[in-house]
PDB file of C-alpha atoms and ligand atoms in Angstrom:
ATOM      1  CA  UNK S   1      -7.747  17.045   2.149  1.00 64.00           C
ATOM      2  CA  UNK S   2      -4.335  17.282   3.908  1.00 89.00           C
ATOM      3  CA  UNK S   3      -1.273  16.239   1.645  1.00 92.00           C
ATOM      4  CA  UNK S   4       2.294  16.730   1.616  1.00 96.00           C
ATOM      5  CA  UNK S   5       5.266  15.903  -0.997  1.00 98.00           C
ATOM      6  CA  UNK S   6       8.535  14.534   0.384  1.00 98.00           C
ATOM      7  CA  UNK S   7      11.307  14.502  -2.214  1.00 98.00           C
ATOM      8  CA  UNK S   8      14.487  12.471  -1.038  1.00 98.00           C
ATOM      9  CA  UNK S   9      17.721  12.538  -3.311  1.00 98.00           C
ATOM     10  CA  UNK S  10      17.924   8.848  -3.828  1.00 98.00           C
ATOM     11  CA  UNK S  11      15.564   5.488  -3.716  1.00 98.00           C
ATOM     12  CA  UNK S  12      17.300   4.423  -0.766  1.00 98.00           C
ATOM     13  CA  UNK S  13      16.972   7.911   1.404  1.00 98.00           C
ATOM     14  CA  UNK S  14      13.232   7.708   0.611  1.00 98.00           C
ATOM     15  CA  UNK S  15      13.252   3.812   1.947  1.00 98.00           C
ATOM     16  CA  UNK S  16      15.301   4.516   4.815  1.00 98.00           C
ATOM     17  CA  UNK S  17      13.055   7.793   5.742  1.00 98.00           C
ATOM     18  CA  UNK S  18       9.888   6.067   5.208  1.00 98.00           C
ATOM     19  CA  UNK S  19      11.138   3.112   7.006  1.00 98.00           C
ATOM     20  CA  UNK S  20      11.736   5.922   9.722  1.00 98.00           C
ATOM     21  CA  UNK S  21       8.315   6.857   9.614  1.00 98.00           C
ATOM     22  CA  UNK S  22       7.030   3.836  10.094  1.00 98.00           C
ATOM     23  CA  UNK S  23       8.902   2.492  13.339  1.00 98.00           C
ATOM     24  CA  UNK S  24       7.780   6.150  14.512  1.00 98.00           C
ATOM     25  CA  UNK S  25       3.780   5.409  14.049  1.00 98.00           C
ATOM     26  CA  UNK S  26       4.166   1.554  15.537  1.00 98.00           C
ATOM     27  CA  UNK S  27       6.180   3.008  18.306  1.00 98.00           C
ATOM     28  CA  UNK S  28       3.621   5.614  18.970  1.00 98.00           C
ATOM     29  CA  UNK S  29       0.802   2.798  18.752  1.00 98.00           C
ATOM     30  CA  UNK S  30       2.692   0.653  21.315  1.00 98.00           C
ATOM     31  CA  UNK S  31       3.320   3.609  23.880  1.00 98.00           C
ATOM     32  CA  UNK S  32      -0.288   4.104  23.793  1.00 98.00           C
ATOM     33  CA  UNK S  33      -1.065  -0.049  23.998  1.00 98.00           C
ATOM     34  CA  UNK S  34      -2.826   0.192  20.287  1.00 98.00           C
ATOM     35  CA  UNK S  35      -2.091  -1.852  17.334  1.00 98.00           C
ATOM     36  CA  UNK S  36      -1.052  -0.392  14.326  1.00 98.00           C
ATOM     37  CA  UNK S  37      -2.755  -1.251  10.896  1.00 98.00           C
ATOM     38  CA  UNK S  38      -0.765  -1.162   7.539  1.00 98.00           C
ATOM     39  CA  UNK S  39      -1.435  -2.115   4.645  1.00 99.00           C
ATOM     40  CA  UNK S  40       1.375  -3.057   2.369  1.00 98.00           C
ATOM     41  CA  UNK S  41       1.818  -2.105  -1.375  1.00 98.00           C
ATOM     42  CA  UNK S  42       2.814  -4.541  -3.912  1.00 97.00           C
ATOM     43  CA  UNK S  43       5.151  -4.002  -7.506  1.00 95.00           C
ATOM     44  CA  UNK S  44       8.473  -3.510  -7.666  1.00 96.00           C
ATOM     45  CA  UNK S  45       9.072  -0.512  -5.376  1.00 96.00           C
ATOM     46  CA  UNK S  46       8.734  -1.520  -2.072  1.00 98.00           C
ATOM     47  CA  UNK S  47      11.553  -4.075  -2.167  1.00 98.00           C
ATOM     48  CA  UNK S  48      13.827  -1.708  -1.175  1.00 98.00           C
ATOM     49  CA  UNK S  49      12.146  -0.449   1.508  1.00 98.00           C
ATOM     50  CA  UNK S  50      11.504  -4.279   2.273  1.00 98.00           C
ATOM     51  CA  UNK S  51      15.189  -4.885   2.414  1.00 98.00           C
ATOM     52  CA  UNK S  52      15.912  -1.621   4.232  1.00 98.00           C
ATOM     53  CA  UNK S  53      13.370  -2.619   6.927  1.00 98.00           C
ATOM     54  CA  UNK S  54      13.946  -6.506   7.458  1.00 98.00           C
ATOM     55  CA  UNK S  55      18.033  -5.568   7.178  1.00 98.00           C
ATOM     56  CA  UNK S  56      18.214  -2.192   8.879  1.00 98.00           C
ATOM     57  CA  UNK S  57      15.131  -1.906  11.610  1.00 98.00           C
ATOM     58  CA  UNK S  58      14.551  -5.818  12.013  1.00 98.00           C
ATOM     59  CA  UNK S  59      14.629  -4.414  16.100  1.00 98.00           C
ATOM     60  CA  UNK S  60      13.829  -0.809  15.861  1.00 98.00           C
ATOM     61  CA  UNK S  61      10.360  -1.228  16.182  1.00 98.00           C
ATOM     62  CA  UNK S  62       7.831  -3.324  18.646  1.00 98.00           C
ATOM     63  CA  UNK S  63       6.340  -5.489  15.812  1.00 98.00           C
ATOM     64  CA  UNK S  64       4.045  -7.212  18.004  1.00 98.00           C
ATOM     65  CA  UNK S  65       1.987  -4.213  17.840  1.00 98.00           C
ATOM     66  CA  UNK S  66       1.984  -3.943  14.052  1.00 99.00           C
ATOM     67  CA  UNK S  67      -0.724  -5.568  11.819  1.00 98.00           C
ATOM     68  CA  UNK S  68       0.348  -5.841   8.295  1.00 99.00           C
ATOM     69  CA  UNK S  69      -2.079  -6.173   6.041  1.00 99.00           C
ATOM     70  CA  UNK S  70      -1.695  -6.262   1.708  1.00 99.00           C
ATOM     71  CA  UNK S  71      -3.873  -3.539  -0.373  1.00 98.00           C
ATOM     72  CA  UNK S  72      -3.932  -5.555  -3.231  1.00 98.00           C
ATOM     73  CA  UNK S  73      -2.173  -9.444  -4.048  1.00 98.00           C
ATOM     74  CA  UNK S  74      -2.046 -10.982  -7.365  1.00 98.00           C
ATOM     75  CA  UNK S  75      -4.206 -14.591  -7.917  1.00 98.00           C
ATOM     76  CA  UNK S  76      -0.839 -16.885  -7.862  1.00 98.00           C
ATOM     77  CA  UNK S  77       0.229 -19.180  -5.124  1.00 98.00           C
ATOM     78  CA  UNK S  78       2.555 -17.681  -2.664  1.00 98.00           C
ATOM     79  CA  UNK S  79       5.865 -19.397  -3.625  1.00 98.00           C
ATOM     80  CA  UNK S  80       5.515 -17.025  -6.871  1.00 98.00           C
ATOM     81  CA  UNK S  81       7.527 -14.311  -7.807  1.00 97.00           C
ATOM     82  CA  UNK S  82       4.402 -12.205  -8.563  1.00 98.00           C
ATOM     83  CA  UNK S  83       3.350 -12.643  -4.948  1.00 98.00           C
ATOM     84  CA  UNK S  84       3.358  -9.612  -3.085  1.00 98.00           C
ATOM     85  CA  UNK S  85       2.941 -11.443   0.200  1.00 98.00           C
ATOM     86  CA  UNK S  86       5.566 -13.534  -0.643  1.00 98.00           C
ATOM     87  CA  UNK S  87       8.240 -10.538  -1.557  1.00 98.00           C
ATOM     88  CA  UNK S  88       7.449  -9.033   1.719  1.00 98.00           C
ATOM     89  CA  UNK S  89       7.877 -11.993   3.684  1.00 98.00           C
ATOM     90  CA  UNK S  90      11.499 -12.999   2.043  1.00 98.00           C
ATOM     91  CA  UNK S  91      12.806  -9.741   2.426  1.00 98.00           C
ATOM     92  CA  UNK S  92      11.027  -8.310   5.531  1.00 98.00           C
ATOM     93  CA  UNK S  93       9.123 -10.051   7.318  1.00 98.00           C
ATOM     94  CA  UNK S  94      10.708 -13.174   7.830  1.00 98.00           C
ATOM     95  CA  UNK S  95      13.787 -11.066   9.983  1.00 98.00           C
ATOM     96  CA  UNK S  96      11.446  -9.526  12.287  1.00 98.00           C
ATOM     97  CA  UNK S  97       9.254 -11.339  15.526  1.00 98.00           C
ATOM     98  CA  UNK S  98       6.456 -11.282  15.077  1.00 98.00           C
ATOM     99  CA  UNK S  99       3.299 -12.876  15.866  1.00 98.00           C
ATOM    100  CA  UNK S 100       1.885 -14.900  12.767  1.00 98.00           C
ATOM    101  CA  UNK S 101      -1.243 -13.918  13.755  1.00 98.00           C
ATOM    102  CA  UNK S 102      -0.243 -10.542  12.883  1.00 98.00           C
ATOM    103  CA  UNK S 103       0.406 -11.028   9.685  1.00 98.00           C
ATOM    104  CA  UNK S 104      -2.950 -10.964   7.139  1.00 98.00           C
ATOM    105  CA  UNK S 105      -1.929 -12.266   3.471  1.00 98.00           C
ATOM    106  CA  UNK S 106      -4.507 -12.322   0.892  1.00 98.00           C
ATOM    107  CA  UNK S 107      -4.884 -15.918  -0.178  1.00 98.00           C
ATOM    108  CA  UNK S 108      -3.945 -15.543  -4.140  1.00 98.00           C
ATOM    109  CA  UNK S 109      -4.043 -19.274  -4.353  1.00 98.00           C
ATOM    110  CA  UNK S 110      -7.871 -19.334  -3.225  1.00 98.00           C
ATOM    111  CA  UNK S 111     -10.879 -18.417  -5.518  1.00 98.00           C
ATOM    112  CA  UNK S 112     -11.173 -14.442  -6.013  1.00 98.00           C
ATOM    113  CA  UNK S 113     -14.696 -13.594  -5.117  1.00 98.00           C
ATOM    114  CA  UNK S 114     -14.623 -16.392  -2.425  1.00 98.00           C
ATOM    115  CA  UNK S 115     -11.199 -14.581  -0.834  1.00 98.00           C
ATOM    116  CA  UNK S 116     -12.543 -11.266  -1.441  1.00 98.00           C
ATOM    117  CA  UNK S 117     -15.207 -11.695   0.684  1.00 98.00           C
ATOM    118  CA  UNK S 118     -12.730 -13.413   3.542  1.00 98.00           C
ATOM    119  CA  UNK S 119     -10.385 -10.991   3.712  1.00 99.00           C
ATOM    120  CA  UNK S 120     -13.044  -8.368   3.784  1.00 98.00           C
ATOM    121  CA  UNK S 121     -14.271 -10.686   7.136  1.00 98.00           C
ATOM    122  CA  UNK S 122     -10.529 -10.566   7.930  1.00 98.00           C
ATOM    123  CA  UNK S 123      -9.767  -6.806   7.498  1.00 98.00           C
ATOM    124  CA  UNK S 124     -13.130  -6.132   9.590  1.00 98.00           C
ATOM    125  CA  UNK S 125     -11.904  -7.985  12.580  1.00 98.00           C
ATOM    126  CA  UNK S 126      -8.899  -6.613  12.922  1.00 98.00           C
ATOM    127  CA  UNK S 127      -9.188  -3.476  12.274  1.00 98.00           C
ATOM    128  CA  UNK S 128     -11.226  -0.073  13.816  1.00 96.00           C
ATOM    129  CA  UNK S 129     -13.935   1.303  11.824  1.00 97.00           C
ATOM    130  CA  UNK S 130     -14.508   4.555  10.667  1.00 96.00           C
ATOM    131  CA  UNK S 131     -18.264   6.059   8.410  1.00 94.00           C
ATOM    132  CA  UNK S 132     -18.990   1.868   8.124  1.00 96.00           C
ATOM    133  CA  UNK S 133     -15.360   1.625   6.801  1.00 98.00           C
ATOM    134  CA  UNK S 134     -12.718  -0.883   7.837  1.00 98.00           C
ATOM    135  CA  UNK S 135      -9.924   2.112   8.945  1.00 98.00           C
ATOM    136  CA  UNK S 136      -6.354   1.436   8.297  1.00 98.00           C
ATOM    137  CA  UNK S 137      -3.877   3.545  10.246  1.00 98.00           C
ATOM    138  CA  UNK S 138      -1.766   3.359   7.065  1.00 98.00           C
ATOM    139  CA  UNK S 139      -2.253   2.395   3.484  1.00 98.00           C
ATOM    140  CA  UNK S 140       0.884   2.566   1.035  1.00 98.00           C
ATOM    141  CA  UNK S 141       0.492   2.434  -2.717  1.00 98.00           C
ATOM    142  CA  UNK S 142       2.251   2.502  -5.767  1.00 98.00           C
ATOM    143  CA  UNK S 143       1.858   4.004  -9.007  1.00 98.00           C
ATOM    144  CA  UNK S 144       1.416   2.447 -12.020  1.00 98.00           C
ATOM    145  CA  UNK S 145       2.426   4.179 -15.276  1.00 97.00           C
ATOM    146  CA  UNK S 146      -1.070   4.123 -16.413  1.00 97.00           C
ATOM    147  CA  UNK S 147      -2.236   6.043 -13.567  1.00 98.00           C
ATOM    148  CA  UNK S 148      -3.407   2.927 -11.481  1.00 98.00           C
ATOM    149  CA  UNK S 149      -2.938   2.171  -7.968  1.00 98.00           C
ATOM    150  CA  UNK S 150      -3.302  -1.106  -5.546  1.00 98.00           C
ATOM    151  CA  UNK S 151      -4.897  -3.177  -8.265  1.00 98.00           C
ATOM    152  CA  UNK S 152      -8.065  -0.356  -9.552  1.00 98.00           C
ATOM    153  CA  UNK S 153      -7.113   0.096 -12.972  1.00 98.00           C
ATOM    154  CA  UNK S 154      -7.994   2.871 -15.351  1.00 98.00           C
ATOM    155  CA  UNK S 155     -10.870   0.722 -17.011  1.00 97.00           C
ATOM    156  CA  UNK S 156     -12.217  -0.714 -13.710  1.00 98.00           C
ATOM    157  CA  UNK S 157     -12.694   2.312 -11.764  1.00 97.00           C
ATOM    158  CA  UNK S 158     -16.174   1.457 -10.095  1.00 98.00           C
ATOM    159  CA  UNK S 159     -13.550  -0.630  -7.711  1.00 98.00           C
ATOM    160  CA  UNK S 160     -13.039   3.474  -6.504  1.00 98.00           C
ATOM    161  CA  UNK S 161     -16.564   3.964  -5.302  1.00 98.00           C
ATOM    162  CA  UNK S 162     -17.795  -0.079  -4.871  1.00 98.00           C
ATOM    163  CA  UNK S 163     -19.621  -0.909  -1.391  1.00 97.00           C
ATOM    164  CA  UNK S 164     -17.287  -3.693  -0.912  1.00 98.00           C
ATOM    165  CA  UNK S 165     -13.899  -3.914   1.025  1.00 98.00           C
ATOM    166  CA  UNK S 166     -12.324  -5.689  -1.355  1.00 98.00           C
ATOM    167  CA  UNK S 167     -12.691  -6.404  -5.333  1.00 98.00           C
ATOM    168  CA  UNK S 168     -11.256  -9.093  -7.587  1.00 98.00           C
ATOM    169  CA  UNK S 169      -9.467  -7.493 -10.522  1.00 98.00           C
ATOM    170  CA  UNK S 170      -7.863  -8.092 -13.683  1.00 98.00           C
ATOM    171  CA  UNK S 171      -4.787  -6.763 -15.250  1.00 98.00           C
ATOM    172  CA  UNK S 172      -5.276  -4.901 -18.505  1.00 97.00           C
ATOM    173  CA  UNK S 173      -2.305  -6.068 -19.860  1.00 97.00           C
ATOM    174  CA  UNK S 174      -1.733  -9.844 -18.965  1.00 97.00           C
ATOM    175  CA  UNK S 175      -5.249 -10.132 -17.701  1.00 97.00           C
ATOM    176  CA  UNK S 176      -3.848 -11.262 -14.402  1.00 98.00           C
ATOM    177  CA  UNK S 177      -6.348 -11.591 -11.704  1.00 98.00           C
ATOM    178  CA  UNK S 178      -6.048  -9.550  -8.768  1.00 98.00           C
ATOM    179  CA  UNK S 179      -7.593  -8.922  -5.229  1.00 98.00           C
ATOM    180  CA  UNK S 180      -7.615  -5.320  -3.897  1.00 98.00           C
ATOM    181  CA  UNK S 181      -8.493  -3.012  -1.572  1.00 98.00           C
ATOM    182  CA  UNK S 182     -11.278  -0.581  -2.829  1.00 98.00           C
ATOM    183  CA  UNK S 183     -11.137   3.384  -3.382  1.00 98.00           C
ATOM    184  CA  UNK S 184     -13.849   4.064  -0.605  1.00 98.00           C
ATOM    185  CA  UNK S 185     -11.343   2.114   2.064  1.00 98.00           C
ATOM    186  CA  UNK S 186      -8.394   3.579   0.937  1.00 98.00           C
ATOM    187  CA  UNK S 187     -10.007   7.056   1.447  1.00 98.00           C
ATOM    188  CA  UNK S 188     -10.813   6.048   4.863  1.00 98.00           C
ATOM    189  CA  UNK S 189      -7.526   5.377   6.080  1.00 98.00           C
ATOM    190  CA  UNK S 190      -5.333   7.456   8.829  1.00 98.00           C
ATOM    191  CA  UNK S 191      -2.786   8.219   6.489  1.00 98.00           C
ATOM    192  CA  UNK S 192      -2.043   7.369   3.002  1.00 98.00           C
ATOM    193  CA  UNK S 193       1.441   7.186   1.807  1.00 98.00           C
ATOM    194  CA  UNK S 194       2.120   6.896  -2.328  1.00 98.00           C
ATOM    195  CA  UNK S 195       5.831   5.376  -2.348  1.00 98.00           C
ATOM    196  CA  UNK S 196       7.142   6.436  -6.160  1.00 98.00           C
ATOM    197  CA  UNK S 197      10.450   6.016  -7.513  1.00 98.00           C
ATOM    198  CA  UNK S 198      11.353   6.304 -11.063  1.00 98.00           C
ATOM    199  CA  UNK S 199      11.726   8.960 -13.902  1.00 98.00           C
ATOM    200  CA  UNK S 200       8.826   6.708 -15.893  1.00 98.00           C
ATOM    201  CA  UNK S 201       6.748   7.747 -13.342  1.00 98.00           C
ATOM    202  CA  UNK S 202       7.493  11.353 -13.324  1.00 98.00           C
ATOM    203  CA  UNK S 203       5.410  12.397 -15.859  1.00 98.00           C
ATOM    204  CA  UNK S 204       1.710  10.772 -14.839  1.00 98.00           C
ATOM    205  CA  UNK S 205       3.126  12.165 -11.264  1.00 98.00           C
ATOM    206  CA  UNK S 206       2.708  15.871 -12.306  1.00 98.00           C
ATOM    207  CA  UNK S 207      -0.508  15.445 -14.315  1.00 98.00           C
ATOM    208  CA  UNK S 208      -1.964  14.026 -10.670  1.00 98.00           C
ATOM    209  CA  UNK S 209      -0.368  16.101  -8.616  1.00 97.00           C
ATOM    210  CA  UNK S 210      -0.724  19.303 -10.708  1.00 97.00           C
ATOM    211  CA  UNK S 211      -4.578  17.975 -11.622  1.00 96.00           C
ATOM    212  CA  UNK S 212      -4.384  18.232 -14.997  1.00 98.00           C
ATOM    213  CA  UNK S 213      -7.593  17.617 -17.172  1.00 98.00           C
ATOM    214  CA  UNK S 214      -6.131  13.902 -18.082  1.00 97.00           C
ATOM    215  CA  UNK S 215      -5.039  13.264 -15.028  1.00 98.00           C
ATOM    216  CA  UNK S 216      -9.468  12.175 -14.502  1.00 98.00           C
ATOM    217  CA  UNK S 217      -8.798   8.912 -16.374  1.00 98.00           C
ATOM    218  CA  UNK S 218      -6.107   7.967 -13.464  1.00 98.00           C
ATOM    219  CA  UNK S 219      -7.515   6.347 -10.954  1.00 98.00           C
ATOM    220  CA  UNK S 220      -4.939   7.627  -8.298  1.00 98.00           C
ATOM    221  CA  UNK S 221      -6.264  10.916  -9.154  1.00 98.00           C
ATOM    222  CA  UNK S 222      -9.433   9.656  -7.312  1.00 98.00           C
ATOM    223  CA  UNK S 223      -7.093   9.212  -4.065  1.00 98.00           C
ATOM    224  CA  UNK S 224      -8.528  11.793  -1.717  1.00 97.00           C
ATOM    225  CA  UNK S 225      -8.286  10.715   1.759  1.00 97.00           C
ATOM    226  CA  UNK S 226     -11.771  11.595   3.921  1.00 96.00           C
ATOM    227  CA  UNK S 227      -9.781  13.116   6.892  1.00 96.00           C
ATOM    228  CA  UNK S 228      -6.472  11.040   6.635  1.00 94.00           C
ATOM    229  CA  UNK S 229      -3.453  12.478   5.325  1.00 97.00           C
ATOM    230  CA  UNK S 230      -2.187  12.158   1.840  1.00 98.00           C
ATOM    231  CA  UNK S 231       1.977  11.860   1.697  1.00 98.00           C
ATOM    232  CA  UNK S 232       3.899  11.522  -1.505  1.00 98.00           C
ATOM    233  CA  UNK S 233       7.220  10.045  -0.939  1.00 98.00           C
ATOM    234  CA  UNK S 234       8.952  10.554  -4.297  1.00 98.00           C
ATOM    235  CA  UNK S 235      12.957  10.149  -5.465  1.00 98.00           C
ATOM    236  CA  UNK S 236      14.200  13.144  -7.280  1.00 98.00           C
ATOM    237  CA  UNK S 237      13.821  11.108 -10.893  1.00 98.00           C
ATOM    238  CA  UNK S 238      10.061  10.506 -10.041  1.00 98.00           C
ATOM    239  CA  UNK S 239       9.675  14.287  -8.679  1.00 98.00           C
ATOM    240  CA  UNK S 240      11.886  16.096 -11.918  1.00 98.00           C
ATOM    241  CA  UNK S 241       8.555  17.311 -14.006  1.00 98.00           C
ATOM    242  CA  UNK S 242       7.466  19.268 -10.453  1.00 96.00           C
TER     243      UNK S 242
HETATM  244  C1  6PG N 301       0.900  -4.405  -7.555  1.00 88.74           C
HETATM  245  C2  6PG N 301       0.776  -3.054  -6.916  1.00 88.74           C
HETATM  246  C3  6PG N 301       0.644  -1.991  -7.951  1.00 88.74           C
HETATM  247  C4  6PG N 301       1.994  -1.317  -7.980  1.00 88.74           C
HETATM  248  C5  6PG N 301       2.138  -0.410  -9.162  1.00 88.74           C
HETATM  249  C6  6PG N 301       3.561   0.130  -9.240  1.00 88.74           C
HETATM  250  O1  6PG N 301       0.450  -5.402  -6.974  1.00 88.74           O
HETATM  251  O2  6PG N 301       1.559  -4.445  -8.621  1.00 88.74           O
HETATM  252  O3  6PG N 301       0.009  -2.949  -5.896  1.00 88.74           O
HETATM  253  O4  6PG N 301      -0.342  -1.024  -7.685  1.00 88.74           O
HETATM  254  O5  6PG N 301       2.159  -0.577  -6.770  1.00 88.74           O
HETATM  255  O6  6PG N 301       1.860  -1.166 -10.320  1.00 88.74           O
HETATM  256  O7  6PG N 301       4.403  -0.980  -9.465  1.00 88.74           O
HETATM  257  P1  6PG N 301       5.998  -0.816  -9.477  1.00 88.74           P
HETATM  258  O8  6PG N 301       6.374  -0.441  -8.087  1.00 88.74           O
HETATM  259  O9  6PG N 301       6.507  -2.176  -9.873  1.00 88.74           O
HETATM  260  O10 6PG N 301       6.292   0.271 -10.472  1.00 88.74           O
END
């Protein structure tokens, strides 16, 4: 497995980098006439990159040739402030053009299994396939403190090696339901980018990173992309225990 860690000085120099990066890949795509699949991460640390994109590259890239797609989205309606789709559309996608049909929400306000199975449908159409795998240019994910990532948390890890595209979820903590991408798709994509910010998260950062024995009850320790690319994009705070 290929990986790399970027460390930028500052939340924002990691956005605007990674923002960067991205116009790069869709601009690549579009030179070659290819769509570019992404999947978007949910939480609190993409808003900034959010805002950086929708206020700073809202016409630095050709969107029409992006797909963006959601690796996990909480059960709630999309006027919610838990809605993932919802954050990225206020503070991104709404100041870019782009087709609508280019845009492929999970629908939190539909039944779980029922949407699970859609947006699998969904995913498959849009997307080019790689070992009987949906392939995603570009996953991003987040880290959670307890080691989890998209929505596969520490005591639901089968969603890491499940034959579906996508699993319904719960939250350990609120039991909120959740839709995600599973760990067998995520390994199949082009590139996987972890965006981390955060001196809480520097600690379960190192145990991954370093692959320390507890880091095995993590399940982003289980992120091991087939023959994608693995980037860490961390802020100093998140990278201080390297
Ligand atoms: C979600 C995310 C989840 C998130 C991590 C980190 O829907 O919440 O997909 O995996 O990325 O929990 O969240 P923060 O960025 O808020 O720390």
């Amino acid at each position: 497995m290929n990986s790399s860690v970027k460390i930028f000085r500052s939340p924002y120099e990691l956005a605007e980098k990674f923002a960067e990066e991205l116009v790069r890949r869709i601009t690549d795509s579009a030179e070659k006439n290819e769509p570019f699949t992404v999947a978007l991460s949910g939480g609190s640390t993409p808003e900034l990159l959010f805002s950086v994109l929708g206020d700073h590259f809202s016409k630095s890239a050709p969107w029409e040739y992006a797909h963006f797609f959601w690796g996990d989205e909480r059960c709630v309606p999309v006027t919610s402030q838990d809605s993932n789709y919802g954050t990225a559309k206020r503070k991104f996608l709404d100041k870019i053009i782009i087709p609508e049909v280019n845009i492929h929400r999970i629908h939190g306000e539909d039944d779980p299994e029922k949407e699970a199975y859609r947006y699998a449908e969904e995913i498959a159409y849009f997307t080019a396939g790689k070992n009987g795998l949906p392939l995603f240019d570009m996953i991003i994910l987040g880290l959670g403190e307890d080691g989890h990532t998209a929505s596969v948390f520490p005591d639901q890890k089968e969603l890491l090696y499940s034959d579906n595209v996508c699993g319904v979820a719960f939250h350990p903590v609120t039991f909120q339901k959740r839709i995600t991408l599973t760990g067998r798709v995520i390994n199949n994509a082009g590139s996987v980018i972890f965006l981390i910010t955060g001196k809480k998260k520097a600690d379960i950062i190192e145990k991954i990173i370093n692959k320390r024995p507890e880091a095995v009850g993590f399940p982003s320790y289980y992120i091991v992309p087939e023959h994608g690319m693995l980037y860490w994009y961390i802020d100093e705070e998140a990278a201080m225990l390297l």
